[in-house]
Coordinates of C-alpha atoms in Angstrom, one line a residue:
M2 CA 101.3 103.3 104.3
L3 CA 100.1 102.1 107.3
R4 CA 100.0 99.2 109.7
A5 CA 96.9 97.6 108.0
G6 CA 94.9 97.6 111.8
S7 CA 94.9 101.2 111.8
V8 CA 93.5 101.6 108.5
V9 CA 89.9 102.5 109.7
A10 CA 91.0 104.9 112.1
A11 CA 93.6 106.9 109.7
L12 CA 91.0 106.9 107.0
V13 CA 88.4 108.9 109.4
L14 CA 91.4 111.2 110.3
G15 CA 92.5 111.8 106.9
C16 CA 89.0 112.2 105.6
A17 CA 89.0 115.4 108.6
V18 CA 92.0 116.9 107.4
A19 CA 91.6 116.8 103.7
V20 CA 92.2 119.4 101.4
S21 CA 90.7 121.4 98.1
T22 CA 92.4 119.7 95.2
P23 CA 91.3 120.4 91.4
A24 CA 88.7 118.3 89.4
A25 CA 89.8 114.8 88.8
A26 CA 91.1 114.2 85.5
E27 CA 89.8 111.5 82.8
S28 CA 91.3 108.2 82.7
T29 CA 92.3 108.1 79.0
G30 CA 92.8 104.2 79.0
A31 CA 95.4 102.2 76.9
G32 CA 95.1 105.4 74.0
D33 CA 97.4 107.2 76.6
G34 CA 99.9 104.5 76.8
C35 CA 98.8 101.7 79.1
G36 CA 98.8 99.4 77.0
E37 CA 98.5 95.9 78.1
W38 CA 100.4 94.1 81.1
R39 CA 101.0 91.0 82.1
S40 CA 101.7 89.9 86.0
T41 CA 103.6 87.2 87.5
L42 CA 104.4 86.7 91.1
V43 CA 107.8 86.7 92.2
T44 CA 107.4 85.9 95.6
S45 CA 104.8 85.5 98.3
G46 CA 104.1 85.1 102.2
A47 CA 106.7 88.0 103.0
G48 CA 104.8 89.7 105.8
M49 CA 103.4 93.0 105.4
L50 CA 105.4 94.6 102.8
E51 CA 105.6 98.2 103.2
N52 CA 108.1 99.3 100.1
L53 CA 110.7 98.2 97.9
E54 CA 114.1 99.3 96.2
F55 CA 117.0 97.3 94.3
D56 CA 120.4 97.5 95.9
R57 CA 122.1 97.8 92.2
A58 CA 124.0 94.8 93.4
G59 CA 121.7 92.0 92.3
S60 CA 118.7 92.2 95.3
M61 CA 115.6 93.4 95.6
V62 CA 115.0 95.3 99.5
L63 CA 111.6 94.8 101.1
S64 CA 110.4 97.2 104.1
Q65 CA 108.6 94.6 106.0
S66 CA 106.1 95.4 108.6
A67 CA 104.1 93.7 111.3
P68 CA 100.7 94.1 113.0
V69 CA 102.6 93.6 116.3
G70 CA 106.1 93.8 117.1
P71 CA 109.1 95.1 114.8
G72 CA 109.8 94.5 110.9
A73 CA 113.0 93.8 109.3
L74 CA 114.5 94.7 105.9
L75 CA 114.3 91.7 103.7
T76 CA 116.3 91.2 100.1
V77 CA 114.9 88.5 97.3
A78 CA 116.9 87.6 94.5
P79 CA 115.7 87.2 90.9
D80 CA 114.9 83.9 91.8
G81 CA 112.6 84.7 94.6
S82 CA 114.4 83.4 97.6
R83 CA 114.6 85.9 100.6
K84 CA 117.0 86.4 103.1
T85 CA 116.7 88.7 106.0
L86 CA 119.2 92.1 105.8
V87 CA 118.0 93.9 109.2
S88 CA 116.2 92.3 111.9
N89 CA 113.9 94.0 114.6
V90 CA 113.2 97.4 112.3
N91 CA 110.5 99.4 113.9
G92 CA 108.1 100.1 111.2
P93 CA 110.4 100.3 108.3
G94 CA 108.8 102.8 105.6
G95 CA 110.8 104.4 102.9
L96 CA 113.9 102.8 100.7
V97 CA 116.6 104.8 98.7
A98 CA 119.7 102.8 96.9
Q99 CA 122.5 105.2 97.1
D100 CA 126.4 104.9 97.1
G101 CA 126.4 101.5 97.8
A102 CA 123.9 102.1 100.7
V103 CA 120.3 100.8 101.2
Y104 CA 119.1 104.4 103.4
F105 CA 115.6 103.4 105.3
T106 CA 113.2 104.9 107.2
T107 CA 111.9 103.8 110.7
G108 CA 108.7 104.4 113.4
N109 CA 106.4 104.4 110.3
T110 CA 103.5 103.3 112.5
A111 CA 100.1 104.7 112.7
V112 CA 100.5 105.3 116.3
S113 CA 103.4 107.4 116.0
G114 CA 101.9 109.3 113.7
L115 CA 98.2 109.3 115.6
F116 CA 100.3 110.5 119.1
G117 CA 103.1 112.5 117.9
L118 CA 105.8 109.9 118.8
A119 CA 108.9 110.8 117.5
D120 CA 111.0 107.5 117.5
G121 CA 111.5 107.3 113.7
T122 CA 115.0 107.1 112.5
L123 CA 116.8 107.3 108.6
G124 CA 119.4 104.5 109.1
R125 CA 121.7 103.2 106.2
V126 CA 122.3 99.8 105.4
D127 CA 125.9 98.9 103.5
V128 CA 124.9 96.7 100.9
G129 CA 128.6 94.9 101.3
D130 CA 128.6 94.1 104.8
G131 CA 125.0 94.8 105.9
S132 CA 126.3 97.1 108.9
V133 CA 123.7 99.4 109.8
T134 CA 124.3 103.3 110.9
T135 CA 121.8 105.6 112.4
I136 CA 121.7 109.0 110.5
A137 CA 118.8 111.0 112.1
D138 CA 116.5 110.4 115.0
G139 CA 113.8 111.8 116.4
L140 CA 111.4 111.8 113.4
V141 CA 107.5 111.3 113.6
M142 CA 106.3 109.1 111.4
P143 CA 108.8 109.1 108.6
N144 CA 107.0 107.5 105.4
G145 CA 107.8 108.2 102.0
L146 CA 111.7 108.8 100.9
V147 CA 113.9 110.7 98.3
P148 CA 117.2 112.2 98.2
L149 CA 118.0 115.9 97.9
D150 CA 121.0 117.3 96.8
G151 CA 123.8 117.9 99.4
N152 CA 123.2 114.3 100.9
R153 CA 119.7 115.4 102.2
F154 CA 117.0 113.5 102.2
L155 CA 113.0 114.4 102.0
T156 CA 110.5 112.4 104.0
T157 CA 106.5 112.5 104.7
R158 CA 104.3 112.3 107.9
T159 CA 100.6 111.0 107.0
L160 CA 98.8 111.5 109.7
T161 CA 97.4 114.0 112.2
Q162 CA 100.2 117.2 111.5
P163 CA 100.7 115.4 107.8
G164 CA 103.7 117.2 106.2
L165 CA 107.3 117.1 104.8
T166 CA 110.6 116.9 106.4
V167 CA 113.9 117.4 105.0
I168 CA 116.9 115.6 107.1
G169 CA 119.9 117.3 106.8
S170 CA 123.5 116.1 106.2
D171 CA 124.0 116.2 110.1
G172 CA 121.1 114.5 111.0
S173 CA 118.8 117.8 111.8
A174 CA 115.0 117.1 110.8
T175 CA 113.3 120.5 109.4
V176 CA 109.2 120.7 108.5
V177 CA 109.4 122.3 104.8
R178 CA 105.7 122.3 104.3
E179 CA 102.0 121.3 105.8
D180 CA 99.9 122.4 103.4
L181 CA 99.8 119.5 100.9
G182 CA 97.3 116.7 102.8
T183 CA 97.7 113.4 103.6
V184 CA 101.1 112.9 101.8
D185 CA 102.4 109.6 101.5
G186 CA 104.5 108.3 98.4
L187 CA 107.4 110.3 97.2
A188 CA 109.5 110.1 93.9
R189 CA 112.1 112.4 92.1
S190 CA 113.2 113.0 88.7
G191 CA 115.3 116.1 87.6
Q192 CA 114.2 118.7 89.8
N193 CA 110.5 117.5 89.8
I194 CA 109.3 116.0 93.1
F195 CA 106.3 114.0 93.1
V196 CA 103.8 113.5 96.3
T197 CA 100.8 111.7 96.8
T198 CA 98.1 112.2 99.0
T199 CA 96.6 108.9 100.5
F200 CA 93.3 110.0 102.4
D201 CA 92.0 113.2 100.9
L202 CA 88.9 113.5 99.2
T203 CA 90.6 113.4 96.0
T204 CA 93.8 111.6 95.6
A205 CA 96.3 113.9 94.3
I206 CA 99.9 114.1 93.3
H207 CA 101.8 117.4 93.9
I208 CA 104.9 118.3 91.6
L209 CA 107.0 120.2 93.7
N210 CA 110.9 121.9 92.9
A211 CA 113.5 120.4 94.7
D212 CA 115.4 123.8 95.0
D213 CA 112.0 125.3 96.4
L214 CA 110.0 122.7 98.2
G215 CA 108.2 125.7 100.2
G216 CA 107.3 127.2 96.7
T217 CA 104.8 126.6 94.3
V218 CA 103.1 123.6 93.6
R219 CA 100.9 121.9 90.6
T220 CA 98.8 119.2 91.4
I221 CA 97.6 116.6 89.0
A222 CA 93.8 115.1 90.5
L223 CA 93.3 111.5 89.5
P224 CA 90.0 109.9 89.0
G225 CA 88.0 108.1 91.9
F226 CA 87.0 108.6 95.8
G227 CA 90.5 109.4 97.5
P228 CA 89.9 107.2 100.4
A229 CA 88.9 104.3 97.9
N230 CA 92.0 104.8 96.2
M231 CA 94.2 105.0 99.0
A232 CA 97.0 106.2 96.7
D233 CA 100.3 104.7 98.5
D234 CA 103.8 104.9 96.9
L235 CA 104.8 106.3 93.4
T236 CA 107.7 106.1 91.3
V237 CA 108.6 107.7 87.4
G238 CA 109.2 104.9 84.5
P239 CA 111.9 105.2 81.8
D240 CA 109.4 106.9 79.7
G241 CA 109.0 109.6 82.4
A242 CA 105.7 108.4 83.5
L243 CA 104.7 108.3 87.2
Y244 CA 103.7 105.1 88.1
V245 CA 101.1 105.1 91.4
A246 CA 100.3 102.3 93.5
F247 CA 96.7 102.2 94.6
N248 CA 96.4 100.4 97.7
A249 CA 92.7 100.3 98.7
G250 CA 92.1 100.3 94.9
G251 CA 94.2 97.2 94.4
K252 CA 95.7 98.8 91.1
V253 CA 98.9 100.7 89.5
V254 CA 98.1 103.4 87.6
R255 CA 99.9 105.5 85.2
V256 CA 100.0 109.1 85.2
D257 CA 101.3 111.7 82.4
P258 CA 103.3 114.2 84.6
E259 CA 102.4 116.8 81.6
W260 CA 99.1 116.6 80.8
G261 CA 97.7 114.9 84.2
T262 CA 96.0 111.8 81.9
S263 CA 95.9 108.9 83.6
C264 CA 95.2 104.7 82.8
E265 CA 95.4 101.4 84.7
I266 CA 98.1 99.3 83.9
A267 CA 96.9 96.6 86.5
S268 CA 93.8 95.7 88.8
G269 CA 93.5 92.9 91.2
L270 CA 96.7 93.2 93.1
P271 CA 94.7 93.8 96.8
L272 CA 96.8 96.3 99.2
T273 CA 99.3 97.6 96.7
S274 CA 101.8 99.6 98.6
A275 CA 104.5 100.4 96.7
V276 CA 106.1 100.4 92.8
K277 CA 109.4 100.3 91.5
F278 CA 110.6 99.4 88.1
G279 CA 114.1 96.9 88.2
A280 CA 117.8 97.9 88.6
G281 CA 120.6 96.0 88.7
P282 CA 121.9 92.5 87.5
G283 CA 118.9 90.1 87.1
W284 CA 116.4 92.3 87.2
D285 CA 114.2 93.9 84.5
P286 CA 114.7 97.3 84.1
N287 CA 111.6 98.1 81.9
A288 CA 109.3 95.8 84.1
L289 CA 107.6 97.3 87.2
Y290 CA 107.6 95.4 90.4
T291 CA 105.1 95.8 93.0
T292 CA 104.6 94.9 96.6
S293 CA 101.4 94.4 99.1
F294 CA 100.2 94.4 102.6
L295 CA 99.3 90.7 101.6
G296 CA 103.2 89.9 101.7
D297 CA 103.2 89.4 97.5
V298 CA 105.4 91.0 95.2
H299 CA 104.5 90.7 91.1
K300 CA 106.6 91.9 88.1
L301 CA 104.1 93.6 85.8
D302 CA 105.7 93.4 81.8
R303 CA 104.0 95.4 79.2
V304 CA 103.0 93.3 76.2
G305 CA 100.8 95.2 73.9
G306 CA 100.5 99.1 73.2
V307 CA 103.0 101.7 72.5
S308 CA 104.0 104.4 75.2

């Protein structure tokens, strides 16, 4: 997503480049597997949080942005205590834990997106010793991030020329398509790549084949006015469902990727930016953790209902 100070300008631009999507699917409520969920605060006051990931070694990793100046990557222990993992990070975005490291994008700012500034990078921080390596540079507003086969990654650009970019194992960057609207969050399950849109008039989840990113797309349209939802990051749950953060909507929505039905699992979570199920020591793999631009991290537990 974007730094808070640029949301209004980005919203106007995003509406101008909105794409046509199918009619919204009807929300089916608890009967579609939402049930009852309970929210618990894990930590607060952590700054403007863009994304989260689990390093599989016992820490949650957060992308912390700032309205002015550099951000950072933070770690959170299961007891809620925080430390700085990487300081002076310009607009940190998507996070992926893989092979004892956390990969992260930088340059995910509205200014870079609006003006086409190629100041973004893909970096790698070693979980063991904290060393940082730049994998690729010259990227424009790299936002969402998922791994591809062959040590490659896929990232999104949300503004001005929104699209998908493949980062090669050699650090090269190739735009693979620009026809999906204001793409933002990314998630992967098997060969399926899931992509959210943020500022389009209809909130969409596009489903692509990881082996044919330029090929046929299946689209799920979600209820509500797109810019009022502002879908951000998403993840795939242990139940195979998609869980989507609605930034402006302040809620989390569960989506059945086969039928396209949806329901809310939590609301009253202002400016929710990312969601991820727990992984690694001390983190519940059946609980969903959320971040927000207000600096809060919440844990969502299912306490009733059957998926």
